[in-house]
């Protein structure tokens, strides 16, 4: 993981050039990454996702693919949002723009993601069993269904960011 300011402030994950993926911890061993004998690896499947977000089956669950472009990504639990750094002069500038970006975002259609609990955000080229060897961030989520929506926002003249917001749906 990459840290741009003081340790513990915000942890960023970067990919080697493709999308990022959030896989539930319970099914990490089932994610093969770019490995495998199949005609299309798990990584290939992740790269085929069009748009900002999409879901892929993994074991008895699903992973959330953060697509469109390789951008440093952090999870801000206070906003329930993955923030993707598209353009900004500094981390402070980018993070300062998040509240306005959330308030003015024009959101794409939502997808429904059923989550068994904590997920791990990492480069999907890696096998899930090897995430400890690469940049990753654990995102603690309560089990349940989430509405996931995405947007690209320009909160300042030279600041662009992607937002992927998770909203827990009521049970029942």
Short mmCIF file of C-alpha atoms in Angstrom, two decimals:
data_model
loop_
_atom_site.label_atom_id
_atom_site.label_comp_id
_atom_site.label_asym_id
_atom_site.label_seq_id
_atom_site.Cartn_x
_atom_site.Cartn_y
_atom_site.Cartn_z
CA UNK A 1 0.00 0.00 0.00
CA UNK A 2 1.08 3.53 -0.67
CA UNK A 3 1.00 6.30 1.89
CA UNK A 4 1.38 9.87 0.72
CA UNK A 5 1.20 11.59 4.11
CA UNK A 6 1.58 10.51 7.73
CA UNK A 7 1.27 6.77 8.33
CA UNK A 8 -2.26 5.73 9.16
CA UNK A 9 -3.88 8.71 7.46
CA UNK A 10 -5.07 7.15 4.20
CA UNK A 11 -3.81 3.94 2.63
CA UNK A 12 -3.83 3.82 -1.17
CA UNK A 13 -3.71 0.76 -3.42
CA UNK A 14 -2.36 0.84 -6.96
CA UNK A 15 -2.49 -1.70 -9.76
CA UNK A 16 0.11 -2.60 -12.34
CA UNK A 17 -2.07 -1.01 -15.02
CA UNK A 18 -5.46 -2.68 -14.84
CA UNK A 19 -8.53 -2.45 -12.62
CA UNK A 20 -8.64 -3.05 -8.87
CA UNK A 21 -10.84 -5.61 -7.18
CA UNK A 22 -12.45 -5.97 -3.74
CA UNK A 23 -12.81 -9.67 -2.90
CA UNK A 24 -14.53 -10.94 0.25
CA UNK A 25 -11.93 -12.50 2.58
CA UNK A 26 -13.97 -15.68 2.80
CA UNK A 27 -13.43 -16.41 -0.92
CA UNK A 28 -9.89 -15.03 -1.43
CA UNK A 29 -8.47 -18.55 -2.04
CA UNK A 30 -10.78 -18.92 -5.04
CA UNK A 31 -9.36 -15.85 -6.87
CA UNK A 32 -6.60 -17.14 -9.19
CA UNK A 33 -5.50 -13.76 -10.56
CA UNK A 34 -3.60 -13.95 -13.84
CA UNK A 35 -2.68 -17.60 -13.12
CA UNK A 36 -4.57 -20.60 -14.34
CA UNK A 37 -5.02 -22.97 -17.24
CA UNK A 38 -8.34 -21.57 -18.35
CA UNK A 39 -8.74 -19.70 -21.61
CA UNK A 40 -9.65 -16.59 -19.61
CA UNK A 41 -8.00 -16.03 -16.23
CA UNK A 42 -9.74 -14.30 -13.34
CA UNK A 43 -7.64 -11.23 -14.18
CA UNK A 44 -8.89 -11.35 -17.79
CA UNK A 45 -12.48 -11.50 -16.50
CA UNK A 46 -11.85 -8.42 -14.32
CA UNK A 47 -10.40 -6.52 -17.27
CA UNK A 48 -13.53 -7.26 -19.32
CA UNK A 49 -15.74 -5.29 -16.92
CA UNK A 50 -16.96 -2.17 -18.70
CA UNK A 51 -17.61 1.04 -16.81
CA UNK A 52 -16.66 2.13 -13.33
CA UNK A 53 -17.91 -0.91 -11.39
CA UNK A 54 -19.03 -4.46 -11.96
CA UNK A 55 -19.46 -7.74 -10.12
CA UNK A 56 -17.72 -11.06 -10.77
CA UNK A 57 -18.59 -14.41 -9.20
CA UNK A 58 -15.89 -15.76 -6.87
CA UNK A 59 -16.60 -18.98 -5.00
CA UNK A 60 -20.06 -18.64 -3.45
CA UNK A 61 -19.82 -14.84 -3.37
CA UNK A 62 -18.97 -11.93 -5.69
CA UNK A 63 -16.11 -9.50 -6.03
CA UNK A 64 -16.48 -5.81 -6.84
CA UNK A 65 -14.33 -4.67 -9.78
CA UNK A 66 -13.30 -1.02 -9.84
CA UNK A 67 -12.81 -0.54 -13.56
CA UNK A 68 -12.35 2.18 -16.15
CA UNK A 69 -8.76 3.22 -15.42
CA UNK A 70 -5.88 2.30 -13.16
CA UNK A 71 -6.07 4.90 -10.41
CA UNK A 72 -4.67 4.91 -6.89
CA UNK A 73 -7.62 4.02 -4.68
CA UNK A 74 -8.38 4.40 -0.98
CA UNK A 75 -11.41 3.51 1.10
CA UNK A 76 -12.81 6.29 3.29
CA UNK A 77 -15.03 4.56 5.87
CA UNK A 78 -16.51 7.86 7.09
CA UNK A 79 -18.06 8.24 3.62
CA UNK A 80 -18.50 4.54 2.82
CA UNK A 81 -16.65 5.31 -0.40
CA UNK A 82 -13.72 4.15 -2.46
CA UNK A 83 -11.97 7.28 -3.75
CA UNK A 84 -9.97 6.98 -6.98
CA UNK A 85 -7.20 9.52 -7.56
CA UNK A 86 -7.53 10.60 -11.20
CA UNK A 87 -5.84 14.02 -10.97
CA UNK A 88 -4.78 16.31 -8.13
CA UNK A 89 -1.66 18.20 -7.15
CA UNK A 90 -1.64 16.61 -3.68
CA UNK A 91 -3.38 14.08 -1.51
CA UNK A 92 -4.62 16.88 0.76
CA UNK A 93 -6.22 18.65 -2.22
CA UNK A 94 -7.87 15.44 -3.40
CA UNK A 95 -9.24 14.51 0.03
CA UNK A 96 -10.47 18.07 0.66
CA UNK A 97 -12.59 17.76 -2.49
CA UNK A 98 -14.36 14.56 -1.42
CA UNK A 99 -17.32 16.14 0.47
CA UNK A 100 -18.18 18.47 -2.43
CA UNK A 101 -17.67 15.64 -4.90
CA UNK A 102 -20.11 13.42 -2.99
CA UNK A 103 -22.66 16.24 -2.84
CA UNK A 104 -22.51 17.06 -6.54
CA UNK A 105 -21.87 13.64 -8.12
CA UNK A 106 -24.03 12.45 -10.98
CA UNK A 107 -24.20 8.76 -10.18
CA UNK A 108 -24.34 5.85 -12.62
CA UNK A 109 -26.91 3.09 -12.09
CA UNK A 110 -26.49 1.11 -8.88
CA UNK A 111 -25.54 -2.54 -8.62
CA UNK A 112 -26.47 -4.73 -5.66
CA UNK A 113 -23.52 -6.44 -3.94
CA UNK A 114 -24.07 -9.10 -1.28
CA UNK A 115 -21.10 -9.11 1.06
CA UNK A 116 -20.32 -11.78 3.68
CA UNK A 117 -18.10 -9.34 5.63
CA UNK A 118 -14.61 -7.89 5.28
CA UNK A 119 -13.22 -7.49 1.74
CA UNK A 120 -9.67 -7.02 0.47
CA UNK A 121 -8.88 -4.41 -2.18
CA UNK A 122 -5.92 -5.34 -4.41
CA UNK A 123 -4.57 -5.70 -7.95
CA UNK A 124 -6.58 -8.56 -9.54
CA UNK A 125 -3.49 -9.90 -11.34
CA UNK A 126 -2.45 -11.41 -7.99
CA UNK A 127 -3.97 -14.63 -6.67
CA UNK A 128 -6.13 -13.99 -3.63
CA UNK A 129 -3.98 -16.33 -1.54
CA UNK A 130 -0.99 -14.03 -2.10
CA UNK A 131 -2.49 -10.64 -1.23
CA UNK A 132 -0.19 -10.35 1.80
CA UNK A 133 2.74 -10.13 -0.66
CA UNK A 134 1.32 -7.14 -2.55
CA UNK A 135 -0.38 -3.79 -1.92
CA UNK A 136 -3.78 -4.35 -0.40
CA UNK A 137 -6.22 -2.79 2.02
CA UNK A 138 -8.70 -4.64 4.22
CA UNK A 139 -12.10 -2.97 4.23
CA UNK A 140 -14.27 -4.00 7.15
CA UNK A 141 -17.91 -4.23 6.06
CA UNK A 142 -20.90 -5.59 7.91
CA UNK A 143 -22.37 -8.64 6.21
CA UNK A 144 -25.37 -7.87 4.04
CA UNK A 145 -26.53 -6.31 0.81
CA UNK A 146 -25.06 -3.04 -0.43
CA UNK A 147 -26.11 -0.66 -3.17
CA UNK A 148 -22.98 0.34 -5.07
CA UNK A 149 -22.88 3.43 -7.26
CA UNK A 150 -20.08 5.20 -9.09
CA UNK A 151 -19.32 8.61 -10.51
CA UNK A 152 -16.48 10.69 -11.93
CA UNK A 153 -16.34 14.17 -10.40
CA UNK A 154 -14.27 17.33 -10.83
CA UNK A 155 -14.49 19.16 -7.47
CA UNK A 156 -11.81 21.68 -8.45
CA UNK A 157 -10.23 23.07 -11.62
CA UNK A 158 -7.33 20.60 -11.52
CA UNK A 159 -8.83 17.90 -9.32
CA UNK A 160 -10.60 14.85 -10.74
CA UNK A 161 -11.63 11.82 -8.75
CA UNK A 162 -13.67 8.71 -9.08
CA UNK A 163 -16.14 7.71 -6.40
CA UNK A 164 -17.51 4.25 -5.69
CA UNK A 165 -19.95 4.53 -2.82
CA UNK A 166 -21.33 1.62 -0.81
CA UNK A 167 -24.67 2.03 0.93
CA UNK A 168 -25.82 -0.82 3.18
CA UNK A 169 -29.39 -1.82 2.39
CA UNK A 170 -31.87 -2.56 5.16
CA UNK A 171 -32.33 -6.22 6.01
CA UNK A 172 -35.69 -7.82 5.85
#
